[in-house]
């Protein structure tokens, strides 16, 4: 039996000339549909998780630690005033690969608004950080106010601060409002509370509330007026050309060699190791579940081929009696199974990519539909409209407010190859059995 003969037999199995009712053909088309439907969520999940993880990672790196973070000892004389601290940080630029440095003082404090108080993370940075730092300029969106007031403030104009959107909501703050920050000031070994008033210059959001919910940005000079070195952390965000470059290890090593006596240098993947390990494990688990769905859908091909063999036993017997080989019959059924897998792939892949590209619109539509149904239910129960809270499918406390879609073309190719491979594997056993059918036994029973 030639290769061409096997292809012709496989074509007759998939598209028979005589139109008649066939349970096997319905099962075959059903298996194709199941594979297509299983590929759609797999592509969508991969695209969304890649985009979400990449978006969160970019924000954590750019806004929190930058590519390398230096932890400076607060006991150094060079950290005792802002001018010396800046000069001390500037020396890191002597290392090849260091583009810019951003000295920072951080401390945990208590912020008091009009009606309540909350813990905050105070970050003292240069006043031009929101324009000088590319990540700050691109990833922060201004909800209210203007960061120019923060950047251009003078010592005699009071003290401006930039606050995160979540903290502003908790303290009921708006641009132009005043709030107080309560810290501990140590003088001659005695600790006492220090109250400092700030005016809200701008309310900002990175789109990832879990990261910036409690951030308060103040000028570096202001921190020295009310912060004790023993209660604060002195760090320097070090910017390099690329966050994912292997050269980052070399830069870190040279920084340690040159300045590592009183400073510890850590790459971003070391500072945030726990977060990225959590991201990776979540992605692996989601992909594993989606692949299991595709596997279950592929098993339907095996069932469909078994039914097809049972329906075509007489045809197989006749072909074998006129010279068809077992391998030729087996190959024809394997081609049928692979074609079913390719058909499911051709059906599911375009719809999956289309759904991934329009993920934000789809989520918004589902969110509106869910809220509409929920409001109708509350209305029937007699709940007042002002007491009904909107349901958020993408809660900004845990996710990015907007889904950044990242189409994983390399992974799409891997999905395609895996689908075809699974279709091949599940087709082998029933196809081999079809090739081993004995024509004499079949014809006697006919």
Coordinates of C-alpha atoms in Angstrom, one line a residue:
X1 CA 0.0 0.0 0.0
X2 CA 1.6 3.3 -1.1
X3 CA 1.8 6.5 0.8
X4 CA -0.7 8.1 -1.7
X5 CA -3.1 5.2 -1.2
X6 CA -3.0 5.8 2.6
X7 CA -3.7 9.5 2.1
X8 CA -6.7 8.7 -0.2
X9 CA -8.1 6.3 2.4
X10 CA -7.6 8.9 5.1
X11 CA -9.4 11.4 3.0
X12 CA -12.4 9.0 2.5
X13 CA -12.5 8.5 6.3
X14 CA -12.7 12.2 7.0
X15 CA -14.8 13.3 4.0
X16 CA -16.7 10.3 2.6
X17 CA -18.4 10.7 -0.7
X18 CA -21.6 8.9 0.3
X19 CA -23.5 11.1 2.8
X20 CA -24.9 8.9 5.5
X21 CA -25.4 9.0 9.2
X22 CA -22.2 8.1 11.0
X23 CA -21.7 8.2 14.8
X24 CA -17.9 7.9 14.2
X25 CA -17.8 11.0 12.0
X26 CA -19.9 13.0 14.5
X27 CA -17.5 11.9 17.3
X28 CA -14.5 13.0 15.1
X29 CA -16.0 16.4 14.5
X30 CA -16.9 16.6 18.2
X31 CA -13.3 15.9 19.1
X32 CA -12.2 18.6 16.7
X33 CA -14.6 21.1 18.4
X34 CA -13.4 20.1 21.9
X35 CA -9.8 20.6 21.0
X36 CA -10.6 24.0 19.5
X37 CA -12.6 25.1 22.6
X38 CA -9.8 23.9 24.9
X39 CA -7.1 25.9 23.0
X40 CA -9.0 29.2 23.3
X41 CA -8.7 29.5 27.1
X42 CA -5.1 28.2 27.0
X43 CA -4.0 31.0 24.6
X44 CA -6.0 33.6 26.6
X45 CA -4.5 32.5 29.9
X46 CA -1.0 32.5 28.6
X47 CA -1.4 35.9 27.0
X48 CA -2.9 37.5 30.1
X49 CA -0.6 35.9 32.7
X50 CA 2.4 36.9 30.6
X51 CA 1.2 40.4 30.3
X52 CA 0.1 40.7 34.0
X53 CA 3.4 39.2 35.3
X54 CA 5.5 41.4 33.0
X55 CA 3.5 44.5 34.0
X56 CA 3.8 43.8 37.7
X57 CA 7.5 42.9 37.3
X58 CA 8.3 46.2 35.4
X59 CA 6.5 48.2 38.1
X60 CA 8.3 46.4 41.0
X61 CA 11.7 46.9 39.4
X62 CA 11.2 50.4 38.1
X63 CA 9.4 51.9 41.0
X64 CA 10.7 50.0 44.0
X65 CA 14.3 48.9 43.7
X66 CA 15.4 49.6 40.1
X67 CA 17.9 47.1 38.5
X68 CA 20.3 47.1 41.5
X69 CA 19.6 48.4 45.0
X70 CA 22.4 49.5 47.4
X71 CA 21.8 49.3 51.1
X72 CA 24.0 51.9 52.8
X73 CA 25.0 51.9 56.4
X74 CA 23.3 54.9 58.2
X75 CA 26.4 55.3 60.4
X76 CA 28.5 56.6 57.5
X77 CA 29.4 60.3 57.6
X78 CA 28.4 60.6 54.0
X79 CA 24.8 60.0 54.8
X80 CA 24.5 62.8 57.4
X81 CA 23.2 65.5 55.0
X82 CA 21.5 65.4 51.6
X83 CA 24.4 67.0 49.7
X84 CA 27.0 64.5 50.9
X85 CA 24.5 61.6 50.4
X86 CA 24.0 62.6 46.7
X87 CA 27.8 63.0 46.2
X88 CA 28.4 59.6 47.8
X89 CA 25.8 58.0 45.5
X90 CA 27.2 59.6 42.4
X91 CA 30.4 57.7 42.7
X92 CA 28.6 54.5 41.7
X93 CA 28.5 56.0 38.1
X94 CA 32.2 55.2 37.8
X95 CA 31.3 51.6 37.2
X96 CA 30.8 50.8 33.6
X97 CA 27.1 50.0 33.0
X98 CA 25.6 52.3 35.7
X99 CA 23.5 55.0 34.0
X100 CA 21.9 56.8 36.9
X101 CA 21.6 56.7 40.7
X102 CA 18.7 57.7 42.9
X103 CA 19.5 58.1 46.7
X104 CA 16.6 57.3 48.9
X105 CA 15.6 57.4 52.6
X106 CA 12.8 55.1 53.7
X107 CA 10.9 54.7 56.9
X108 CA 7.6 53.5 58.3
X109 CA 5.4 56.1 59.8
X110 CA 1.8 57.0 60.8
X111 CA -0.2 59.3 58.6
X112 CA -3.2 61.2 59.9
X113 CA -6.0 62.6 57.7
X114 CA -9.3 64.3 58.3
X115 CA -11.0 61.3 59.9
X116 CA -8.6 58.4 60.4
X117 CA -5.0 57.3 60.6
X118 CA -3.0 54.7 58.7
X119 CA 0.5 53.3 58.5
X120 CA 2.5 54.6 55.5
X121 CA 5.8 53.9 53.8
X122 CA 7.6 57.3 53.5
X123 CA 10.0 57.5 50.6
X124 CA 12.3 60.5 50.5
X125 CA 13.8 61.1 47.0
X126 CA 15.0 63.9 44.9
X127 CA 12.3 66.4 44.0
X128 CA 12.7 65.7 40.2
X129 CA 12.3 61.9 40.5
X130 CA 9.0 62.0 38.6
X131 CA 10.6 63.5 35.6
X132 CA 14.2 62.4 35.8
X133 CA 13.4 58.7 36.4
X134 CA 12.0 57.1 33.2
X135 CA 10.0 54.4 35.2
X136 CA 8.4 57.0 37.5
X137 CA 7.5 59.2 34.5
X138 CA 6.0 56.3 32.4
X139 CA 4.4 54.0 35.0
X140 CA 2.9 56.5 37.4
X141 CA -0.4 58.1 36.2
X142 CA -1.5 61.3 37.9
X143 CA -5.0 61.0 39.4
X144 CA -5.2 64.5 40.9
X145 CA -2.9 67.5 41.1
X146 CA 0.5 68.0 39.5
X147 CA 3.9 66.7 40.4
X148 CA 5.4 70.0 39.3
X149 CA 4.4 71.5 42.6
X150 CA 6.4 68.8 44.3
X151 CA 9.4 69.3 41.9
X152 CA 9.5 73.1 42.1
X153 CA 8.8 73.6 45.8
X154 CA 11.1 75.9 47.8
X155 CA 12.0 75.7 51.4
X156 CA 9.9 78.8 52.3
X157 CA 6.8 77.5 50.5
X158 CA 5.9 74.7 52.9
X159 CA 6.4 71.0 52.2
X160 CA 4.6 69.2 49.4
X161 CA 4.2 65.4 49.2
X162 CA 3.0 63.0 46.5
X163 CA 0.7 60.2 47.8
X164 CA -0.6 56.9 46.4
X165 CA -4.2 56.7 45.3
X166 CA -5.2 54.0 47.9
X167 CA -3.8 56.0 50.8
X168 CA -5.5 59.2 49.6
X169 CA -8.8 57.3 49.5
X170 CA -8.3 55.9 53.1
X171 CA -7.5 59.4 54.5
X172 CA -10.0 61.2 52.3
X173 CA -7.3 63.4 50.7
X174 CA -7.4 65.4 47.6
X175 CA -4.8 67.6 45.8
X176 CA -4.2 70.7 48.0
X177 CA -5.3 69.1 51.2
X178 CA -3.0 68.9 54.2
X179 CA -2.2 65.8 56.2
X180 CA 0.3 64.9 59.0
X181 CA 3.0 62.3 59.3
X182 CA 3.9 61.1 62.7
X183 CA 7.5 59.7 63.2
X184 CA 9.8 58.9 66.0
X185 CA 12.7 61.4 66.5
X186 CA 15.7 60.3 68.6
X187 CA 17.6 63.1 70.4
X188 CA 20.4 62.4 72.9
X189 CA 19.2 58.8 73.2
X190 CA 15.6 59.9 73.9
X191 CA 12.7 59.1 71.6
X192 CA 9.8 61.4 71.1
X193 CA 7.0 61.7 68.5
X194 CA 7.6 64.2 65.7
X195 CA 4.6 65.7 63.8
X196 CA 5.2 67.0 60.3
X197 CA 2.5 68.6 58.1
X198 CA 2.5 68.0 54.3
X199 CA 0.4 69.4 51.5
X200 CA -0.8 67.0 48.8
X201 CA 0.9 68.0 45.5
X202 CA -0.4 65.1 43.5
X203 CA -2.2 61.7 43.9
X204 CA -0.6 59.1 41.7
X205 CA -1.2 55.4 40.8
X206 CA 1.1 52.8 39.2
X207 CA -1.9 50.7 38.3
X208 CA -0.8 48.0 40.8
X209 CA -2.3 49.0 44.1
X210 CA -0.6 46.3 46.1
X211 CA 2.7 48.0 45.3
X212 CA 2.0 51.7 45.9
X213 CA -1.0 51.6 48.3
X214 CA 0.9 53.1 51.3
X215 CA 3.6 55.1 49.5
X216 CA 4.2 58.8 50.4
X217 CA 6.9 60.6 48.5
X218 CA 8.7 63.6 50.1
X219 CA 11.8 65.6 49.2
X220 CA 15.1 64.1 50.3
X221 CA 16.0 67.4 52.2
X222 CA 12.8 67.3 54.2
X223 CA 13.6 63.8 55.6
X224 CA 16.7 65.0 57.4
X225 CA 14.5 67.5 59.4
X226 CA 12.5 64.9 61.2
X227 CA 14.0 61.5 60.5
X228 CA 16.4 59.8 62.8
X229 CA 19.1 57.7 61.0
X230 CA 18.5 54.8 63.4
X231 CA 14.8 54.5 62.4
X232 CA 15.4 54.9 58.6
X233 CA 16.9 52.9 55.8
X234 CA 19.3 54.4 53.4
X235 CA 19.3 52.9 49.9
X236 CA 20.3 53.9 46.4
X237 CA 18.4 52.8 43.3
X238 CA 21.0 52.0 40.6
X239 CA 19.8 52.2 37.0
X240 CA 21.5 50.0 34.3
X241 CA 20.7 49.7 30.5
X242 CA 18.6 46.5 30.9
X243 CA 16.9 44.8 33.7
X244 CA 17.2 41.3 32.2
X245 CA 20.7 41.5 30.9
X246 CA 23.3 38.9 32.0
X247 CA 25.6 41.9 32.4
X248 CA 23.7 42.8 35.6
X249 CA 25.8 40.2 37.5
X250 CA 29.0 41.8 36.3
X251 CA 27.9 45.3 37.3
X252 CA 26.8 44.0 40.8
X253 CA 30.2 42.2 41.2
X254 CA 32.2 45.3 40.3
X255 CA 30.1 47.5 42.6
X256 CA 30.7 45.1 45.5
X257 CA 34.5 45.0 44.7
X258 CA 34.8 48.8 44.6
X259 CA 32.4 50.0 47.3
X260 CA 31.2 46.9 49.2
X261 CA 32.9 47.7 52.5
X262 CA 29.9 49.6 54.0
X263 CA 27.3 48.8 51.3
X264 CA 25.4 45.7 50.2
X265 CA 24.4 45.5 46.6
X266 CA 21.5 43.3 45.4
X267 CA 20.0 42.7 42.0
X268 CA 16.3 43.2 41.6
X269 CA 15.7 39.4 41.3
X270 CA 17.4 39.0 44.8
X271 CA 15.5 41.9 46.4
X272 CA 12.1 40.6 45.2
X273 CA 12.8 36.9 45.0
X274 CA 9.6 35.9 46.9
X275 CA 7.3 37.8 44.6
X276 CA 8.8 36.5 41.4
X277 CA 8.8 32.9 42.7
X278 CA 5.1 33.3 43.5
X279 CA 4.5 34.7 40.0
X280 CA 6.3 31.9 38.3
X281 CA 4.6 29.1 40.3
X282 CA 1.2 30.6 39.6
X283 CA 1.9 30.8 35.9
X284 CA 3.1 27.2 35.8
X285 CA 0.1 25.9 37.7
X286 CA -2.4 27.8 35.4
X287 CA -0.6 26.5 32.2
X288 CA -0.5 22.9 33.7
X289 CA -4.3 23.0 34.2
X290 CA -4.9 24.3 30.7
X291 CA -2.7 21.6 29.2
X292 CA -4.7 19.0 31.1
X293 CA -7.8 20.3 29.5
X294 CA -6.3 20.0 26.0
X295 CA -5.1 16.5 26.9
X296 CA -8.6 15.4 27.9
X297 CA -10.0 17.0 24.7
X298 CA -7.4 15.1 22.7
X299 CA -8.5 11.7 24.2
X300 CA -11.8 12.2 22.3
X301 CA -9.8 11.6 19.1
X302 CA -8.9 8.1 20.3
X303 CA -12.5 7.3 21.0
X304 CA -13.6 8.7 17.6
X305 CA -11.0 6.6 15.8
X306 CA -12.1 3.4 17.6
X307 CA -15.7 4.1 16.5
X308 CA -14.4 4.8 12.9
X309 CA -12.5 1.5 12.8
X310 CA -15.6 -0.4 13.9
X311 CA -17.7 1.3 11.2
X312 CA -15.1 0.7 8.5
X313 CA -14.2 -2.9 9.3
X314 CA -15.6 -4.3 6.1
X315 CA -13.8 -1.6 4.1
X316 CA -10.6 -2.4 5.9
X317 CA -11.1 -6.1 5.2
X318 CA -11.6 -5.5 1.4
X319 CA -8.6 -3.3 1.2
X320 CA -6.4 -5.8 2.9
X321 CA -7.7 -8.6 0.7
X322 CA -6.6 -6.8 -2.4
X323 CA -3.1 -6.0 -1.0
X324 CA -3.3 -3.2 1.5
X325 CA -0.6 -3.5 4.2
X326 CA -1.2 -3.2 7.9
X327 CA 1.2 -0.3 8.1
X328 CA -0.7 1.5 5.3
X329 CA -4.1 1.1 7.1
X330 CA -2.5 2.2 10.4
X331 CA -0.9 5.3 8.7
X332 CA -4.3 6.3 7.2
X333 CA -6.0 6.3 10.6
X334 CA -3.0 8.2 12.2
X335 CA -3.4 10.8 9.5
X336 CA -7.1 11.1 10.4
X337 CA -6.2 11.7 14.0
X338 CA -3.6 14.3 13.2
X339 CA -5.9 16.1 10.8
X340 CA -8.5 16.3 13.6
X341 CA -5.9 17.8 15.9
X342 CA -4.9 20.3 13.2
X343 CA -8.5 21.2 12.6
X344 CA -9.1 21.9 16.3
X345 CA -5.9 24.0 16.3
X346 CA -7.0 26.0 13.2
X347 CA -10.4 26.6 14.9
X348 CA -9.2 27.5 18.4
X349 CA -6.0 29.4 17.8
X350 CA -7.5 32.4 15.9
X351 CA -10.4 32.7 18.4
X352 CA -7.9 32.5 21.3
X353 CA -5.7 35.2 19.9
X354 CA -8.7 37.4 19.2
X355 CA -10.1 36.9 22.7
X356 CA -6.6 37.7 24.2
X357 CA -6.2 40.9 22.2
X358 CA -9.7 42.1 23.4
X359 CA -9.3 40.8 27.0
X360 CA -9.9 44.2 28.6
X361 CA -13.1 44.8 26.6
X362 CA -14.3 41.2 27.4
X363 CA -13.7 41.7 31.1
X364 CA -15.4 45.0 31.1
X365 CA -18.5 43.5 29.4
X366 CA -18.6 40.6 31.8
X367 CA -18.2 43.0 34.7
X368 CA -21.1 45.2 33.5
X369 CA -23.3 42.1 33.0
X370 CA -22.5 40.7 36.5
X371 CA -23.2 44.1 38.1
X372 CA -26.5 44.4 36.2
X373 CA -27.6 41.0 37.4
X374 CA -26.4 41.7 40.9
X375 CA -28.3 45.0 41.0
X376 CA -31.4 43.4 39.7
X377 CA -31.2 40.8 42.5
X378 CA -30.6 43.4 45.2
X379 CA -33.5 45.5 43.9
X380 CA -35.8 42.5 44.2
X381 CA -34.6 42.0 47.8
X382 CA -35.4 45.7 48.5
X383 CA -31.8 46.8 49.1
X384 CA -31.3 50.6 48.6
X385 CA -29.3 51.5 45.5
X386 CA -26.7 53.6 47.4
X387 CA -25.8 50.5 49.6
X388 CA -24.9 48.4 46.6
X389 CA -21.2 48.1 45.9
X390 CA -19.9 47.5 42.4
X391 CA -18.3 44.1 41.8
X392 CA -14.8 44.4 40.4
X393 CA -13.5 41.3 38.5
X394 CA -10.0 42.8 38.3
X395 CA -9.6 44.2 41.8
X396 CA -6.8 46.7 41.7
X397 CA -5.7 45.7 45.2
X398 CA -4.4 42.4 43.7
X399 CA -4.1 42.9 40.0
X400 CA -3.2 45.5 37.5
X401 CA -6.1 47.9 36.7
X402 CA -5.6 47.3 33.0
X403 CA -4.6 43.9 31.5
X404 CA -1.4 44.4 29.5
X405 CA -1.8 41.7 26.8
X406 CA 1.5 40.1 25.8
X407 CA 1.0 37.6 22.9
X408 CA 3.5 34.8 23.6
X409 CA 4.4 33.8 20.0
X410 CA 7.0 31.3 21.0
X411 CA 4.6 29.6 23.4
X412 CA 1.8 29.7 20.8
X413 CA 4.1 27.7 18.5
X414 CA 4.8 25.3 21.4
X415 CA 1.0 24.9 22.0
X416 CA 0.5 24.1 18.3
X417 CA 3.3 21.5 18.2
X418 CA 2.0 20.0 21.5
X419 CA -1.5 19.7 20.2
X420 CA -0.4 17.9 17.1
X421 CA 1.8 15.7 19.1
X422 CA -1.0 14.8 21.5
X423 CA -3.3 14.0 18.5
X424 CA -0.6 11.7 17.2
X425 CA -0.1 9.9 20.5
X426 CA -3.7 9.3 21.2
X427 CA -4.2 8.0 17.6
X428 CA -1.5 5.4 17.6
X429 CA -3.1 2.6 19.6
X430 CA -6.5 2.5 17.8
X431 CA -4.7 2.9 14.5
X432 CA -2.4 0.0 15.1
X433 CA -5.3 -2.1 16.1
X434 CA -7.0 -1.1 12.8
X435 CA -4.0 -2.3 10.9
X436 CA -4.1 -5.7 12.7
X437 CA -7.6 -6.5 11.7
X438 CA -7.9 -9.9 10.0
X439 CA -9.9 -9.7 6.8
X440 CA -11.1 -13.4 6.8
X441 CA -12.6 -13.1 10.2
X442 CA -14.4 -9.9 9.3
X443 CA -15.7 -11.2 6.0
X444 CA -17.0 -14.4 7.6
X445 CA -19.0 -12.4 10.1
X446 CA -20.4 -10.1 7.4

